[in-house]
Amino acid sequence: MDEYNDFSSSGTLFLSFNADTRNHYYFPTKGFKSQLRFEYVMPLSHNWTNEVFSNSFICYIKYDQNIKLNTKFVLSSGLFAGGVIRQDDFVPFQHCFAAGGLNPDNYIDTYVDFTGVHFIQSFGYYMGIVRMKLQYNFFKKMYFTLRADAGANETEIKDVFKPENFMCG
């Protein structure tokens, strides 16, 4: 049991609701993909991690809708909103929200693709992002995509709604 006390670990209980009605995995022309997830994260070790991290409740929603405008154009809109309710100031880093990069499918669901100049633009405990994409099919299975993302990602919920914290890409 002493070896376990030296190991830093945390546990996650979660409930997730998912729906996917897209007609194609890549570049869909109709349908939506959504996820609503609730997580409860708790430290399991009895070492220094209990002094730094505490139990946290994490909730977020992802939603992407695809609308076929004609045979060549598809409009895709999206939303991500999430927050962390924590007892203390720190949550394990892997449970923060991150915005950046352009890969829409990440191993960690709370890392959200965001158009911009940096690979990862920001980390925080509260995030709200909206996006719009216009896809043009210029050759069979080849698309040109215009994207726009906007939102905020902050450590305090009151800072998400301040205009100076607004990100746009």
mmCIF file of C-alpha atoms in Angstrom, residues 58-153:
data_model
loop_
_atom_site.group_PDB
_atom_site.id
_atom_site.type_symbol
_atom_site.label_atom_id
_atom_site.label_comp_id
_atom_site.label_asym_id
_atom_site.label_seq_id
_atom_site.Cartn_x
_atom_site.Cartn_y
_atom_site.Cartn_z
ATOM 1 C CA ILE A 58 -16.860 19.617 -14.988
ATOM 2 C CA CYS A 59 -19.681 20.125 -17.459
ATOM 3 C CA TYR A 60 -19.544 20.939 -21.171
ATOM 4 C CA ILE A 61 -21.534 20.801 -24.377
ATOM 5 C CA LYS A 62 -20.269 20.512 -27.961
ATOM 6 C CA TYR A 63 -22.585 20.975 -30.911
ATOM 7 C CA ASP A 64 -21.835 21.112 -34.655
ATOM 8 C CA GLN A 65 -24.555 21.462 -37.307
ATOM 9 C CA ASN A 66 -24.095 21.012 -41.083
ATOM 10 C CA ILE A 67 -26.486 22.559 -43.613
ATOM 11 C CA LYS A 68 -26.221 21.881 -47.337
ATOM 12 C CA LEU A 69 -26.705 25.177 -49.196
ATOM 13 C CA ASN A 70 -26.432 23.668 -52.697
ATOM 14 C CA THR A 71 -24.435 20.923 -54.438
ATOM 15 C CA LYS A 72 -21.085 22.668 -53.808
ATOM 16 C CA PHE A 73 -21.498 24.655 -50.562
ATOM 17 C CA VAL A 74 -22.071 23.498 -46.967
ATOM 18 C CA LEU A 75 -22.499 25.813 -43.988
ATOM 19 C CA SER A 76 -21.295 24.368 -40.694
ATOM 20 C CA SER A 77 -21.914 26.123 -37.380
ATOM 21 C CA GLY A 78 -20.743 25.066 -33.957
ATOM 22 C CA LEU A 79 -20.822 25.817 -30.257
ATOM 23 C CA PHE A 80 -18.720 24.813 -27.276
ATOM 24 C CA ALA A 81 -19.555 25.861 -23.729
ATOM 25 C CA GLY A 82 -18.098 24.470 -20.537
ATOM 26 C CA GLY A 83 -17.181 25.177 -16.967
ATOM 27 C CA VAL A 84 -15.504 23.767 -13.881
ATOM 28 C CA ILE A 85 -16.942 24.002 -10.384
ATOM 29 C CA ARG A 86 -14.013 23.549 -8.022
ATOM 30 C CA GLN A 87 -13.524 23.594 -4.273
ATOM 31 C CA ASP A 88 -10.060 25.157 -4.398
ATOM 32 C CA ASP A 89 -8.028 27.154 -6.886
ATOM 33 C CA PHE A 90 -6.499 24.261 -8.807
ATOM 34 C CA VAL A 91 -7.859 21.511 -11.006
ATOM 35 C CA PRO A 92 -5.555 18.906 -12.569
ATOM 36 C CA PHE A 93 -4.238 20.428 -15.791
ATOM 37 C CA GLN A 94 -5.735 17.742 -18.015
ATOM 38 C CA HIS A 95 -9.202 18.902 -16.934
ATOM 39 C CA CYS A 96 -8.787 22.514 -18.061
ATOM 40 C CA PHE A 97 -10.347 23.755 -21.291
ATOM 41 C CA ALA A 98 -7.971 24.647 -24.129
ATOM 42 C CA ALA A 99 -8.553 26.515 -27.390
ATOM 43 C CA GLY A 100 -6.194 26.290 -30.340
ATOM 44 C CA GLY A 101 -4.987 24.169 -33.200
ATOM 45 C CA LEU A 102 -7.116 23.060 -36.108
ATOM 46 C CA ASN A 103 -7.648 19.358 -35.459
ATOM 47 C CA PRO A 104 -11.393 18.920 -34.794
ATOM 48 C CA ASP A 105 -10.903 15.481 -33.183
ATOM 49 C CA ASN A 106 -8.612 15.469 -30.176
ATOM 50 C CA TYR A 107 -7.839 12.735 -27.665
ATOM 51 C CA ILE A 108 -8.894 15.097 -24.875
ATOM 52 C CA ASP A 109 -12.431 16.383 -25.550
ATOM 53 C CA THR A 110 -11.912 19.679 -23.728
ATOM 54 C CA TYR A 111 -9.216 20.789 -26.205
ATOM 55 C CA VAL A 112 -11.236 22.670 -28.806
ATOM 56 C CA ASP A 113 -9.989 23.557 -32.290
ATOM 57 C CA PHE A 114 -9.763 27.315 -32.770
ATOM 58 C CA THR A 115 -8.591 29.269 -35.802
ATOM 59 C CA GLY A 116 -5.627 31.429 -34.868
ATOM 60 C CA VAL A 117 -1.905 31.939 -35.090
ATOM 61 C CA HIS A 118 -0.847 29.774 -32.131
ATOM 62 C CA PHE A 119 -1.110 26.019 -31.769
ATOM 63 C CA ILE A 120 -2.679 26.430 -28.318
ATOM 64 C CA GLN A 121 -4.020 29.903 -27.621
ATOM 65 C CA SER A 122 -5.413 29.678 -24.127
ATOM 66 C CA PHE A 123 -6.269 27.491 -21.161
ATOM 67 C CA GLY A 124 -8.970 28.115 -18.593
ATOM 68 C CA TYR A 125 -11.743 26.771 -16.381
ATOM 69 C CA TYR A 126 -14.638 28.416 -18.273
ATOM 70 C CA MET A 127 -15.015 28.552 -22.048
ATOM 71 C CA GLY A 128 -17.589 29.684 -24.571
ATOM 72 C CA ILE A 129 -16.828 29.440 -28.307
ATOM 73 C CA VAL A 130 -18.951 29.776 -31.439
ATOM 74 C CA ARG A 131 -17.749 28.888 -34.916
ATOM 75 C CA MET A 132 -18.820 29.125 -38.515
ATOM 76 C CA LYS A 133 -17.382 27.250 -41.510
ATOM 77 C CA LEU A 134 -18.223 27.531 -45.182
ATOM 78 C CA GLN A 135 -17.069 24.505 -47.173
ATOM 79 C CA TYR A 136 -16.740 24.572 -50.957
ATOM 80 C CA ASN A 137 -16.420 21.261 -52.827
ATOM 81 C CA PHE A 138 -14.109 22.138 -55.729
ATOM 82 C CA PHE A 139 -13.239 18.558 -56.779
ATOM 83 C CA LYS A 140 -14.494 15.103 -55.808
ATOM 84 C CA LYS A 141 -13.766 14.678 -52.055
ATOM 85 C CA MET A 142 -11.677 17.891 -51.988
ATOM 86 C CA TYR A 143 -12.901 20.962 -50.119
ATOM 87 C CA PHE A 144 -11.861 24.537 -49.522
ATOM 88 C CA THR A 145 -12.962 25.731 -46.066
ATOM 89 C CA LEU A 146 -13.347 29.273 -44.741
ATOM 90 C CA ARG A 147 -13.594 29.335 -40.947
ATOM 91 C CA ALA A 148 -14.269 31.865 -38.249
ATOM 92 C CA ASP A 149 -14.119 31.233 -34.491
ATOM 93 C CA ALA A 150 -14.914 33.574 -31.624
ATOM 94 C CA GLY A 151 -15.178 33.243 -27.864
ATOM 95 C CA ALA A 152 -13.371 33.371 -24.558
ATOM 96 C CA ASN A 153 -11.514 30.963 -22.287
#
